[in-house]
Amino acid sequence: MVVEYGVIRKKLKPGMLRIAIAYPSLYRVAVASLSFHILYYLLNSYEHVYAERFVLQKLRGEEPLPRSIETGTPLSKFHVILFTVHYENDYVNIVRMLMASKINPFREKRDHNDPLIVIGGPTVTANPEPLADIADVLAIGESEKIIPRLLDALQLESKNQILDFLGNPGFYIPSRGKEEVHKVFVKNLDEAYHPIIQFKSPEVDHAFGHAYMIEVDRGCYWSCAFCMGSHIYRPYRIRSTERIIKYMMKGIELNKSHKVVFIATSFFNHPGSKKLLEKAIELNIEASAPSIRIETLNRENLELLASIGQKTLTIAPEVASFRLGVIIGKPYNKEKIIEVVKLASKVGFKNVKMYFMIGFPGERIEEVKAIADLIMNVYREVGKKILIEVSINPLVPKPQTPLQWAPFEDVDRLREKIVIIKRNLHHRIKFSFLDPREAFVQATIGLGNRRISKALALWSIYGAGLGAWNKAIKESNIDLSYIKKGRNIDQELPWSHIRSGPPLEFLRKRWGTILSMLTK
């Protein structure tokens, strides 16, 4: 059991509703998830609710009996188990945690004595079908709108009454078949719950360290064709500058923190971004804005970031091809990228991280080689002054986006492209990539239908490794043509009944435009 700050200590009283909030990954991943914090503090703000947290103990093999972080109580002792999941490959960990708790992972094999299983998160909002034979309830939308209605339903006596109460909008009840469900979302972020206290452990390092996390916006100002978040989190919304500053001042005081992290899709698209950085300087605290669109960077903005102690600049050109950039909605400008990195070096940044994607439909080999050429151009400009880190990720087509009809590129071909890039880089450039096999699993699950549930259960039994996945898919007799060949634009999609993204006709039109551009 880890030592933590910010833990809620409630006395369990008769009649209280016991809710387990489970994050199906390791603690160091869970603690960096602002949504995990929101659920924990929001649920415990209700007097009649007693909520504790659960995380995964092992990524592979047999999972130990899941026990709560707060009191070590077994998962099976709670009335409701609420999973929040952000990554398709973590779905297997939901099954592993249930099996380790002696809870049957299949909905139809559980009875009224078993906990109610509720699963939510962005991937679920986009396509809940892969978990439809596992969950009793699948949340479609944002937690601040989901939780109050869920708690109202949980006042009812039986599981059947609870399920009868829930439904559209916001709740998909798979036992009732494919009912149409619309997402629910917060219209005004200033009215959305935001935790001032946030739990952390001095014993565990994670992505944001011991910083206080503040959500600046939700949705996305841009609309890249490959990005699921920019489509399911529409419309773009911002939290007011005044409210963010209020949270910043209270948060650093109560959490005894000397750093804040601004959670945003593109920080400098917020109209008060500069004022926020100036306030951090005034408060003499460090701050970080991990997600920044290249087009929004100039010398002034970079100097402000350097002044608040940010040492690493993270940019995501994605491609090094003007043609592909136009197609995916992220125009490529080589001169701007080099200019930004040179400025970053001059104002004091020590690292630059660059993210690229490969495997776009119609991608040409010279466009892959151009990625290495761009990186080397950057290296020749600043490589002796700052560390350059490069990450290559295969495109994973996502539901609710224009690329939901696209195939996933052949794994061996993706490996060849990764080798082409790596062998043309200087050895001082730090290079990493997502294993194409893991990306293939992610695509198979994310674009899958209800039959994926069976594969997830088998995958869990066989150890949750990549080899185990192949065995589980084969035994589940799942046709993978939707991954290898893509889907026809007129074909019914597994998630067609889930209204969480743009209208289908909008996506079809953009996909058609992409296909026409690929032939040029």
Short mmCIF file of C-alpha atoms in Angstrom, two decimals:
data_model
loop_
_atom_site.label_atom_id
_atom_site.label_comp_id
_atom_site.label_asym_id
_atom_site.label_seq_id
_atom_site.Cartn_x
_atom_site.Cartn_y
_atom_site.Cartn_z
CA MET A 1 0.00 0.00 0.00
CA VAL A 2 1.53 3.33 -1.09
CA VAL A 3 1.88 6.40 1.11
CA GLU A 4 -0.42 9.14 -0.24
CA TYR A 5 -1.47 12.72 0.35
CA GLY A 6 -4.96 14.00 -0.43
CA VAL A 7 -6.79 10.80 0.50
CA ILE A 8 -10.40 11.13 1.68
CA ARG A 9 -11.10 9.46 5.02
CA LYS A 10 -14.78 8.79 5.46
CA LYS A 11 -16.49 6.73 8.11
CA LEU A 12 -18.55 3.97 6.53
CA LYS A 13 -22.08 4.18 7.90
CA PRO A 14 -25.03 1.82 7.42
CA GLY A 15 -26.96 2.56 4.25
CA MET A 16 -24.08 4.28 2.45
CA LEU A 17 -23.59 3.46 -1.22
CA ARG A 18 -20.19 1.80 -1.70
CA ILE A 19 -18.62 2.60 -5.07
CA ALA A 20 -15.30 1.27 -6.30
CA ILE A 21 -13.53 3.55 -8.79
CA ALA A 22 -11.20 1.34 -10.79
CA TYR A 23 -8.50 2.41 -13.22
CA PRO A 24 -7.35 -0.63 -15.25
CA SER A 25 -3.67 0.25 -15.30
CA LEU A 26 -0.82 0.79 -12.84
CA TYR A 27 -0.93 3.46 -10.12
CA ARG A 28 1.66 5.68 -11.82
CA VAL A 29 -0.64 5.85 -14.87
CA ALA A 30 -3.83 6.31 -12.88
CA VAL A 31 -2.49 9.14 -10.73
CA ALA A 32 -1.69 11.18 -13.87
CA SER A 33 -5.32 10.92 -15.04
CA LEU A 34 -7.31 14.00 -14.07
CA SER A 35 -10.56 12.13 -14.75
CA PHE A 36 -9.63 9.58 -12.06
CA HIS A 37 -9.24 12.45 -9.58
CA ILE A 38 -12.53 14.04 -10.69
CA LEU A 39 -14.47 10.81 -10.15
CA TYR A 40 -12.91 10.18 -6.75
CA TYR A 41 -13.56 13.61 -5.26
CA LEU A 42 -16.88 14.18 -7.02
CA LEU A 43 -18.37 10.91 -5.79
CA ASN A 44 -17.12 11.43 -2.26
CA SER A 45 -18.65 14.93 -2.20
CA TYR A 46 -22.01 13.16 -1.77
CA GLU A 47 -22.69 12.35 1.88
CA HIS A 48 -24.38 9.02 1.15
CA VAL A 49 -21.52 7.78 -1.08
CA TYR A 50 -18.45 5.92 0.12
CA ALA A 51 -15.97 5.65 -2.78
CA GLU A 52 -12.55 4.02 -2.81
CA ARG A 53 -9.97 3.55 -5.59
CA PHE A 54 -8.53 0.47 -7.24
CA VAL A 55 -5.64 0.14 -9.66
CA LEU A 56 -3.93 -2.70 -11.48
CA GLN A 57 -1.04 -4.46 -9.76
CA LYS A 58 0.50 -6.39 -12.69
CA LEU A 59 0.47 -5.79 -16.44
CA ARG A 60 0.83 -9.47 -17.28
CA GLY A 61 0.00 -12.83 -15.78
CA GLU A 62 -2.38 -13.51 -12.94
CA GLU A 63 -3.63 -10.39 -11.19
CA PRO A 64 -3.60 -10.51 -7.35
CA LEU A 65 -6.87 -10.01 -5.49
CA PRO A 66 -7.81 -6.36 -6.15
CA ARG A 67 -7.97 -4.38 -2.91
CA SER A 68 -8.77 -0.71 -2.41
CA ILE A 69 -5.92 1.73 -1.97
CA GLU A 70 -7.60 3.33 1.06
CA THR A 71 -8.51 0.36 3.26
CA GLY A 72 -7.51 -2.82 1.41
CA THR A 73 -11.15 -3.83 0.97
CA PRO A 74 -11.73 -6.43 -1.79
CA LEU A 75 -13.35 -5.19 -4.99
CA SER A 76 -16.26 -7.64 -4.70
CA LYS A 77 -17.47 -5.96 -1.47
CA PHE A 78 -18.70 -2.83 -3.30
CA HIS A 79 -22.21 -2.22 -4.62
CA VAL A 80 -20.96 -0.61 -7.83
CA ILE A 81 -17.69 -0.92 -9.71
CA LEU A 82 -17.03 2.09 -11.89
CA PHE A 83 -14.20 1.61 -14.40
CA THR A 84 -12.73 4.63 -16.16
CA VAL A 85 -10.67 3.55 -19.16
CA HIS A 86 -8.75 5.61 -21.72
CA TYR A 87 -6.86 3.05 -23.77
CA GLU A 88 -8.33 0.10 -25.68
CA ASN A 89 -5.48 -2.24 -24.73
CA ASP A 90 -6.43 -1.74 -21.07
CA TYR A 91 -9.82 -3.40 -21.64
CA VAL A 92 -8.22 -6.74 -20.88
CA ASN A 93 -7.25 -5.40 -17.46
CA ILE A 94 -10.91 -4.77 -16.66
CA VAL A 95 -11.49 -8.47 -17.23
CA ARG A 96 -8.39 -9.42 -15.25
CA MET A 97 -9.47 -7.34 -12.26
CA LEU A 98 -12.97 -8.85 -12.31
CA MET A 99 -11.67 -12.41 -12.62
CA ALA A 100 -9.18 -11.84 -9.82
CA SER A 101 -12.13 -10.73 -7.67
CA LYS A 102 -14.10 -13.89 -8.54
CA ILE A 103 -16.63 -11.74 -10.41
CA ASN A 104 -17.76 -13.24 -13.71
CA PRO A 105 -16.68 -10.88 -16.49
CA PHE A 106 -19.75 -11.63 -18.61
CA ARG A 107 -22.85 -9.61 -17.82
CA GLU A 108 -25.32 -12.41 -18.56
CA LYS A 109 -23.61 -14.75 -16.10
CA ARG A 110 -23.82 -12.34 -13.17
CA ASP A 111 -26.87 -12.03 -10.94
CA HIS A 112 -28.46 -9.45 -8.64
CA ASN A 113 -25.97 -10.25 -5.85
CA ASP A 114 -23.00 -9.16 -7.96
CA PRO A 115 -21.83 -5.54 -8.13
CA LEU A 116 -23.21 -3.36 -10.90
CA ILE A 117 -20.44 -2.88 -13.49
CA VAL A 118 -20.32 0.59 -15.07
CA ILE A 119 -17.63 1.47 -17.61
CA GLY A 120 -16.87 4.87 -19.13
CA GLY A 121 -14.12 6.89 -20.74
CA PRO A 122 -13.37 8.43 -24.15
CA THR A 123 -12.93 5.13 -25.99
CA VAL A 124 -16.23 3.90 -24.55
CA THR A 125 -17.98 7.11 -25.57
CA ALA A 126 -16.74 6.55 -29.13
CA ASN A 127 -17.54 2.82 -29.38
CA PRO A 128 -18.90 0.89 -26.37
CA GLU A 129 -19.60 -2.35 -28.29
CA PRO A 130 -16.34 -4.21 -27.45
CA LEU A 131 -17.38 -4.06 -23.76
CA ALA A 132 -21.11 -4.60 -24.29
CA ASP A 133 -21.10 -8.22 -23.07
CA ILE A 134 -19.07 -7.23 -19.98
CA ALA A 135 -20.62 -4.03 -18.62
CA ASP A 136 -24.10 -3.62 -17.16
CA VAL A 137 -23.95 0.08 -18.03
CA LEU A 138 -21.73 1.95 -20.49
CA ALA A 139 -21.39 5.70 -19.93
CA ILE A 140 -21.56 7.84 -23.07
CA GLY A 141 -20.25 11.29 -22.29
CA GLU A 142 -18.64 13.32 -19.53
CA SER A 143 -18.55 12.30 -15.88
CA GLU A 144 -19.94 15.55 -14.44
CA LYS A 145 -23.21 14.85 -16.27
CA ILE A 146 -23.10 11.07 -15.82
CA ILE A 147 -22.56 10.85 -12.06
CA PRO A 148 -25.65 12.71 -10.73
CA ARG A 149 -28.07 10.63 -12.83
CA LEU A 150 -26.24 7.43 -12.00
CA LEU A 151 -26.49 8.18 -8.28
CA ASP A 152 -30.21 8.89 -8.65
CA ALA A 153 -30.68 5.49 -10.28
CA LEU A 154 -28.66 3.73 -7.59
CA GLN A 155 -31.21 4.79 -4.97
CA LEU A 156 -33.55 2.16 -6.45
CA GLU A 157 -33.70 -1.26 -4.85
CA SER A 158 -32.90 -3.76 -7.59
CA LYS A 159 -30.45 -3.97 -10.47
CA ASN A 160 -33.35 -4.27 -12.93
CA GLN A 161 -34.95 -1.09 -11.58
CA ILE A 162 -31.65 0.74 -11.89
CA LEU A 163 -31.22 -0.34 -15.50
CA ASP A 164 -34.83 0.58 -16.30
CA PHE A 165 -34.23 4.07 -14.90
CA LEU A 166 -31.10 4.66 -16.98
CA GLY A 167 -30.94 5.18 -20.73
CA ASN A 168 -30.64 7.83 -23.40
CA PRO A 169 -28.99 10.29 -23.13
CA GLY A 170 -25.71 9.28 -21.55
CA PHE A 171 -26.29 5.62 -20.70
CA TYR A 172 -26.07 2.61 -22.98
CA ILE A 173 -27.71 -0.50 -21.49
CA PRO A 174 -26.45 -3.35 -23.70
CA SER A 175 -28.94 -5.89 -22.30
CA ARG A 176 -31.67 -3.91 -24.10
CA GLY A 177 -29.99 -4.24 -27.48
CA LYS A 178 -28.65 -1.50 -29.72
CA GLU A 179 -30.68 1.47 -28.54
CA GLU A 180 -29.71 4.91 -29.83
CA VAL A 181 -27.78 6.87 -27.22
CA HIS A 182 -26.61 10.48 -27.36
CA LYS A 183 -23.61 11.67 -25.36
CA VAL A 184 -24.01 14.08 -22.46
CA PHE A 185 -21.54 16.88 -21.93
CA VAL A 186 -20.86 19.97 -19.86
CA LYS A 187 -21.77 23.14 -21.73
CA ASN A 188 -19.99 25.56 -19.39
CA LEU A 189 -16.65 24.39 -17.95
CA ASP A 190 -16.83 27.02 -15.21
CA GLU A 191 -19.80 25.08 -13.85
CA ALA A 192 -18.04 21.71 -14.08
CA TYR A 193 -16.61 20.07 -10.99
CA HIS A 194 -12.84 20.42 -10.64
CA PRO A 195 -10.92 18.88 -7.71
CA ILE A 196 -8.85 21.35 -5.72
CA ILE A 197 -7.23 18.61 -3.65
CA GLN A 198 -5.55 15.90 -5.73
CA PHE A 199 -4.06 12.68 -4.37
CA LYS A 200 -0.40 11.91 -4.93
CA SER A 201 2.33 9.72 -3.52
CA PRO A 202 5.93 10.76 -2.80
CA GLU A 203 6.90 7.14 -3.49
CA VAL A 204 5.62 6.98 -7.06
CA ASP A 205 6.91 8.94 -10.02
CA HIS A 206 4.56 9.64 -12.91
CA ALA A 207 4.19 11.76 -16.04
CA PHE A 208 3.44 15.06 -14.28
CA GLY A 209 5.47 14.52 -11.12
CA HIS A 210 3.84 16.10 -8.08
CA ALA A 211 2.26 18.96 -9.97
CA TYR A 212 -1.28 20.23 -9.54
CA MET A 213 -3.32 19.50 -12.69
CA ILE A 214 -5.72 22.12 -14.06
CA GLU A 215 -8.02 21.49 -17.01
CA VAL A 216 -7.90 24.55 -19.26
CA ASP A 217 -10.20 23.46 -22.06
CA ARG A 218 -12.19 20.50 -23.34
CA GLY A 219 -12.73 19.50 -26.92
CA CYS A 220 -10.38 20.85 -29.56
CA TYR A 221 -10.01 24.09 -31.49
CA TRP A 222 -8.66 22.05 -34.41
CA SER A 223 -10.14 19.01 -36.12
CA CYS A 224 -7.47 16.57 -37.29
CA ALA A 225 -8.96 13.68 -39.26
CA PHE A 226 -7.22 11.03 -37.14
CA CYS A 227 -8.05 12.46 -33.71
CA MET A 228 -10.93 10.84 -31.85
CA GLY A 229 -10.82 13.35 -29.01
CA SER A 230 -11.36 16.33 -31.29
CA HIS A 231 -14.53 14.68 -32.60
CA ILE A 232 -16.19 13.14 -29.51
CA TYR A 233 -15.42 16.11 -27.23
CA ARG A 234 -17.08 18.67 -29.48
CA PRO A 235 -17.93 21.47 -29.02
CA TYR A 236 -14.69 23.17 -28.00
CA ARG A 237 -15.07 24.74 -24.56
CA ILE A 238 -12.75 26.74 -22.34
CA ARG A 239 -12.60 27.36 -18.62
CA SER A 240 -12.44 31.09 -17.85
CA THR A 241 -9.05 32.61 -17.09
CA GLU A 242 -10.35 33.91 -13.76
CA ARG A 243 -11.57 30.47 -12.71
CA ILE A 244 -8.29 28.81 -13.70
CA ILE A 245 -6.28 31.35 -11.70
CA LYS A 246 -8.54 30.76 -8.70
CA TYR A 247 -7.93 27.00 -8.94
CA MET A 248 -4.22 27.56 -9.44
CA MET A 249 -3.84 29.64 -6.29
CA LYS A 250 -5.93 27.33 -4.11
CA GLY A 251 -4.46 24.18 -5.61
CA ILE A 252 -0.81 24.99 -5.01
CA GLU A 253 -1.60 26.09 -1.47
CA LEU A 254 -3.70 23.11 -0.40
CA ASN A 255 -1.59 20.50 -2.23
CA LYS A 256 1.67 22.11 -1.09
CA SER A 257 2.80 21.98 -4.69
CA HIS A 258 5.23 24.27 -6.51
CA LYS A 259 4.14 23.32 -10.02
CA VAL A 260 0.97 23.28 -12.09
CA VAL A 261 0.24 21.41 -15.31
CA PHE A 262 -2.23 22.98 -17.70
CA ILE A 263 -4.28 20.17 -19.26
CA ALA A 264 -5.30 21.39 -22.71
CA THR A 265 -5.64 20.16 -26.27
CA SER A 266 -3.74 23.19 -27.55
CA PHE A 267 -2.80 25.52 -24.69
CA PHE A 268 -2.19 28.73 -26.63
CA ASN A 269 -5.62 28.57 -28.25
CA HIS A 270 -7.00 29.59 -24.86
CA PRO A 271 -7.46 33.38 -24.97
CA GLY A 272 -6.02 33.74 -21.47
CA SER A 273 -2.99 31.48 -21.96
CA LYS A 274 -0.39 34.25 -21.66
CA LYS A 275 -2.09 35.67 -18.58
CA LEU A 276 -1.99 32.21 -16.97
CA LEU A 277 1.74 31.89 -17.56
CA GLU A 278 2.35 35.42 -16.28
CA LYS A 279 0.39 34.54 -13.13
CA ALA A 280 2.58 31.47 -12.60
CA ILE A 281 5.66 33.71 -12.86
CA GLU A 282 4.10 36.13 -10.37
CA LEU A 283 3.40 33.25 -7.95
CA ASN A 284 6.99 32.03 -8.39
CA ILE A 285 5.90 28.52 -9.31
CA GLU A 286 6.79 26.19 -12.13
CA ALA A 287 4.23 25.39 -14.79
CA SER A 288 3.96 23.18 -17.83
CA ALA A 289 1.77 23.04 -20.93
CA PRO A 290 2.38 19.60 -22.45
CA SER A 291 0.13 19.97 -25.50
CA ILE A 292 0.93 22.81 -27.90
CA ARG A 293 0.04 23.30 -31.54
CA ILE A 294 3.06 24.38 -33.62
CA GLU A 295 1.12 27.18 -35.33
CA THR A 296 0.57 28.90 -31.97
CA LEU A 297 4.26 29.12 -31.05
CA ASN A 298 6.36 32.25 -31.41
CA ARG A 299 9.28 33.75 -29.51
CA GLU A 300 7.07 35.44 -26.90
CA ASN A 301 5.19 32.26 -26.08
CA LEU A 302 8.35 30.19 -25.94
CA GLU A 303 10.02 32.71 -23.65
CA LEU A 304 7.01 32.58 -21.32
CA LEU A 305 7.17 28.78 -21.21
CA ALA A 306 10.90 28.88 -20.48
CA SER A 307 10.31 31.49 -17.74
CA ILE A 308 7.96 29.15 -15.85
CA GLY A 309 10.54 26.37 -15.84
CA GLN A 310 9.38 24.21 -18.74
CA LYS A 311 12.47 22.39 -20.00
CA THR A 312 10.92 20.19 -22.70
CA LEU A 313 9.04 21.40 -25.75
CA THR A 314 6.65 18.79 -27.16
CA ILE A 315 5.42 19.22 -30.72
CA ALA A 316 3.57 16.84 -33.02
CA PRO A 317 4.15 17.53 -36.71
CA GLU A 318 2.70 14.02 -37.36
CA VAL A 319 3.85 14.09 -40.99
CA ALA A 320 6.62 15.62 -43.10
CA SER A 321 4.56 15.91 -46.26
CA PHE A 322 2.51 18.89 -47.40
CA ARG A 323 0.14 16.51 -49.23
CA LEU A 324 -0.54 14.31 -46.19
CA GLY A 325 -0.73 17.34 -43.90
CA VAL A 326 -3.57 18.81 -45.94
CA ILE A 327 -5.35 15.45 -46.07
CA ILE A 328 -5.33 14.91 -42.29
CA GLY A 329 -6.03 18.54 -41.41
CA LYS A 330 -2.61 19.29 -39.95
CA PRO A 331 -0.78 21.37 -42.58
CA TYR A 332 2.95 20.71 -42.76
CA ASN A 333 5.32 23.67 -42.69
CA LYS A 334 8.96 22.62 -42.55
CA GLU A 335 10.29 26.16 -42.12
CA LYS A 336 7.94 26.85 -39.18
CA ILE A 337 8.98 23.64 -37.40
CA ILE A 338 12.68 24.42 -37.73
CA GLU A 339 12.11 28.03 -36.68
CA VAL A 340 10.21 26.97 -33.55
CA VAL A 341 12.88 24.47 -32.48
CA LYS A 342 15.68 27.01 -33.05
CA LEU A 343 13.80 29.58 -30.96
CA ALA A 344 13.22 26.99 -28.24
CA SER A 345 16.94 26.32 -28.10
CA LYS A 346 17.75 30.02 -27.85
CA VAL A 347 15.31 30.74 -25.01
CA GLY A 348 16.52 27.90 -22.81
CA PHE A 349 14.71 24.64 -23.57
CA LYS A 350 16.83 21.54 -22.95
CA ASN A 351 14.73 18.95 -24.80
CA VAL A 352 12.45 18.82 -27.80
CA LYS A 353 10.11 15.89 -28.32
CA MET A 354 8.71 15.33 -31.79
CA TYR A 355 5.79 12.99 -32.51
CA PHE A 356 5.10 11.49 -35.92
CA MET A 357 2.58 9.03 -37.34
CA ILE A 358 3.01 6.51 -40.13
CA GLY A 359 0.57 4.27 -41.95
CA PHE A 360 -1.85 6.85 -43.34
CA PRO A 361 -3.92 5.66 -46.31
CA GLY A 362 -2.01 6.31 -49.53
CA GLU A 363 1.21 7.17 -47.72
CA ARG A 364 4.21 7.09 -50.06
CA ILE A 365 7.64 5.81 -49.11
CA GLU A 366 9.22 9.18 -49.93
CA GLU A 367 6.85 10.73 -47.37
CA VAL A 368 8.20 8.32 -44.75
CA LYS A 369 11.80 9.18 -45.67
CA ALA A 370 10.87 12.86 -45.42
CA ILE A 371 10.23 12.36 -41.69
CA ALA A 372 13.86 11.33 -41.19
CA ASP A 373 15.01 14.24 -43.38
CA LEU A 374 13.04 16.73 -41.27
CA ILE A 375 14.40 15.32 -38.02
CA MET A 376 17.95 15.51 -39.33
CA ASN A 377 17.40 19.10 -40.47
CA VAL A 378 16.34 19.91 -36.93
CA TYR A 379 19.32 18.02 -35.53
CA ARG A 380 21.77 19.95 -37.71
CA GLU A 381 20.30 23.21 -36.43
CA VAL A 382 20.14 22.49 -32.67
CA GLY A 383 21.41 18.95 -32.05
CA LYS A 384 24.53 20.13 -30.23
CA LYS A 385 22.51 22.36 -27.91
CA ILE A 386 19.45 20.34 -26.90
CA LEU A 387 18.40 16.70 -26.73
CA ILE A 388 16.08 15.64 -29.55
CA GLU A 389 13.60 12.86 -28.85
CA VAL A 390 11.50 11.30 -31.58
CA SER A 391 8.46 9.05 -31.22
CA ILE A 392 6.89 7.17 -34.14
CA ASN A 393 3.36 5.83 -33.84
CA PRO A 394 1.38 3.80 -36.37
CA LEU A 395 -1.95 5.33 -37.34
CA VAL A 396 -4.78 3.65 -35.44
CA PRO A 397 -8.07 4.49 -37.19
CA LYS A 398 -10.64 5.57 -34.60
CA PRO A 399 -14.44 5.40 -34.46
CA GLN A 400 -16.37 8.67 -34.81
CA THR A 401 -13.63 10.10 -37.08
CA PRO A 402 -13.36 10.37 -40.90
CA LEU A 403 -10.72 7.60 -40.80
CA GLN A 404 -13.08 5.06 -39.19
CA TRP A 405 -13.44 3.40 -42.62
CA ALA A 406 -9.67 3.18 -43.20
CA PRO A 407 -7.69 -0.07 -42.92
CA PHE A 408 -4.83 -0.56 -40.48
CA GLU A 409 -1.61 -0.89 -42.43
CA ASP A 410 0.18 -4.25 -42.56
CA VAL A 411 2.35 -4.76 -39.46
CA ASP A 412 5.43 -5.85 -41.44
CA ARG A 413 5.11 -2.81 -43.68
CA LEU A 414 4.94 -0.55 -40.63
CA ARG A 415 8.07 -2.17 -39.24
CA GLU A 416 9.86 -1.48 -42.52
CA LYS A 417 8.89 2.19 -42.32
CA ILE A 418 10.15 2.45 -38.74
CA VAL A 419 13.49 0.96 -39.81
CA ILE A 420 13.73 3.43 -42.72
CA ILE A 421 13.32 6.35 -40.33
CA LYS A 422 15.61 5.01 -37.60
CA ARG A 423 18.55 4.10 -39.84
CA ASN A 424 18.62 7.62 -41.28
CA LEU A 425 18.88 9.36 -37.90
CA HIS A 426 21.96 10.37 -35.93
CA HIS A 427 22.73 8.05 -33.02
CA ARG A 428 22.42 10.97 -30.57
CA ILE A 429 18.73 11.34 -31.37
CA LYS A 430 16.63 9.46 -28.84
CA PHE A 431 14.28 7.23 -30.82
CA SER A 432 11.19 5.31 -29.71
CA PHE A 433 8.11 3.83 -31.34
CA LEU A 434 4.86 2.08 -30.56
CA ASP A 435 5.13 -1.58 -31.50
CA PRO A 436 2.93 -2.03 -34.61
CA ARG A 437 1.58 -5.24 -33.05
CA GLU A 438 0.26 -3.28 -30.06
CA ALA A 439 -1.23 -0.69 -32.41
CA PHE A 440 -2.90 -3.53 -34.34
CA VAL A 441 -4.50 -4.81 -31.13
CA GLN A 442 -5.65 -1.28 -30.30
CA ALA A 443 -7.28 -0.89 -33.73
CA THR A 444 -8.89 -4.33 -33.58
CA ILE A 445 -10.53 -3.53 -30.25
CA GLY A 446 -11.38 0.11 -30.93
CA LEU A 447 -13.10 -0.60 -34.24
CA GLY A 448 -14.59 -3.90 -33.10
CA ASN A 449 -18.05 -5.15 -32.31
CA ARG A 450 -19.59 -7.02 -29.37
CA ARG A 451 -17.71 -10.23 -30.19
CA ILE A 452 -14.53 -8.59 -28.92
CA SER A 453 -15.77 -9.20 -25.36
CA LYS A 454 -15.15 -12.93 -25.72
CA ALA A 455 -11.65 -12.30 -27.07
CA LEU A 456 -10.90 -10.03 -24.11
CA ALA A 457 -11.85 -12.78 -21.67
CA LEU A 458 -9.67 -15.34 -23.45
CA TRP A 459 -6.84 -12.82 -23.70
CA SER A 460 -7.00 -12.37 -19.94
CA ILE A 461 -6.93 -16.12 -19.30
CA TYR A 462 -3.94 -16.60 -21.60
CA GLY A 463 -1.83 -13.94 -19.85
CA ALA A 464 -2.61 -10.67 -21.68
CA GLY A 465 0.55 -10.69 -23.85
CA LEU A 466 0.72 -10.16 -27.61
CA GLY A 467 0.95 -13.89 -28.31
CA ALA A 468 -2.05 -14.44 -26.06
CA TRP A 469 -4.02 -11.90 -28.08
CA ASN A 470 -3.42 -13.74 -31.35
CA LYS A 471 -4.56 -16.99 -29.73
CA ALA A 472 -7.67 -15.32 -28.27
CA ILE A 473 -8.65 -13.78 -31.63
CA LYS A 474 -8.23 -17.10 -33.42
CA GLU A 475 -10.33 -19.00 -30.87
CA SER A 476 -13.01 -16.30 -30.92
CA ASN A 477 -13.27 -16.74 -34.71
CA ILE A 478 -13.28 -12.98 -35.31
CA ASP A 479 -13.11 -11.84 -38.92
CA LEU A 480 -10.34 -9.24 -39.09
CA SER A 481 -11.16 -7.96 -42.58
CA TYR A 482 -12.43 -4.69 -41.07
CA ILE A 483 -8.88 -4.05 -39.88
CA LYS A 484 -6.93 -5.35 -42.85
CA LYS A 485 -9.20 -3.99 -45.58
CA GLY A 486 -11.21 -1.28 -43.84
CA ARG A 487 -14.97 -0.87 -44.06
CA ASN A 488 -17.21 0.22 -46.91
CA ILE A 489 -18.60 3.71 -46.51
CA ASP A 490 -22.19 2.40 -46.75
CA GLN A 491 -21.59 -0.44 -44.29
CA GLU A 492 -23.34 -0.28 -40.91
CA LEU A 493 -20.79 0.40 -38.20
CA PRO A 494 -20.83 -1.32 -34.78
CA TRP A 495 -21.20 2.08 -33.12
CA SER A 496 -23.80 3.56 -35.51
CA HIS A 497 -26.34 3.78 -32.65
CA ILE A 498 -23.96 5.86 -30.51
CA ARG A 499 -24.32 9.58 -31.22
CA SER A 500 -21.15 10.94 -29.69
CA GLY A 501 -19.33 12.38 -32.69
CA PRO A 502 -20.19 14.54 -35.70
CA PRO A 503 -23.12 13.48 -37.93
CA LEU A 504 -22.37 10.43 -40.07
CA GLU A 505 -22.90 12.37 -43.30
CA PHE A 506 -20.25 14.90 -42.24
CA LEU A 507 -17.74 12.12 -41.64
CA ARG A 508 -18.63 10.39 -44.90
CA LYS A 509 -18.13 13.61 -46.84
CA ARG A 510 -14.71 14.22 -45.30
CA TRP A 511 -13.64 10.61 -45.88
CA GLY A 512 -14.72 10.97 -49.50
CA THR A 513 -12.64 14.13 -49.79
CA ILE A 514 -9.65 12.31 -48.29
CA LEU A 515 -10.00 9.45 -50.77
CA SER A 516 -10.19 11.86 -53.70
CA MET A 517 -7.08 13.71 -52.51
CA LEU A 518 -5.12 10.46 -52.14
CA THR A 519 -5.36 9.84 -55.87
CA LYS A 520 -3.71 13.17 -56.73
#
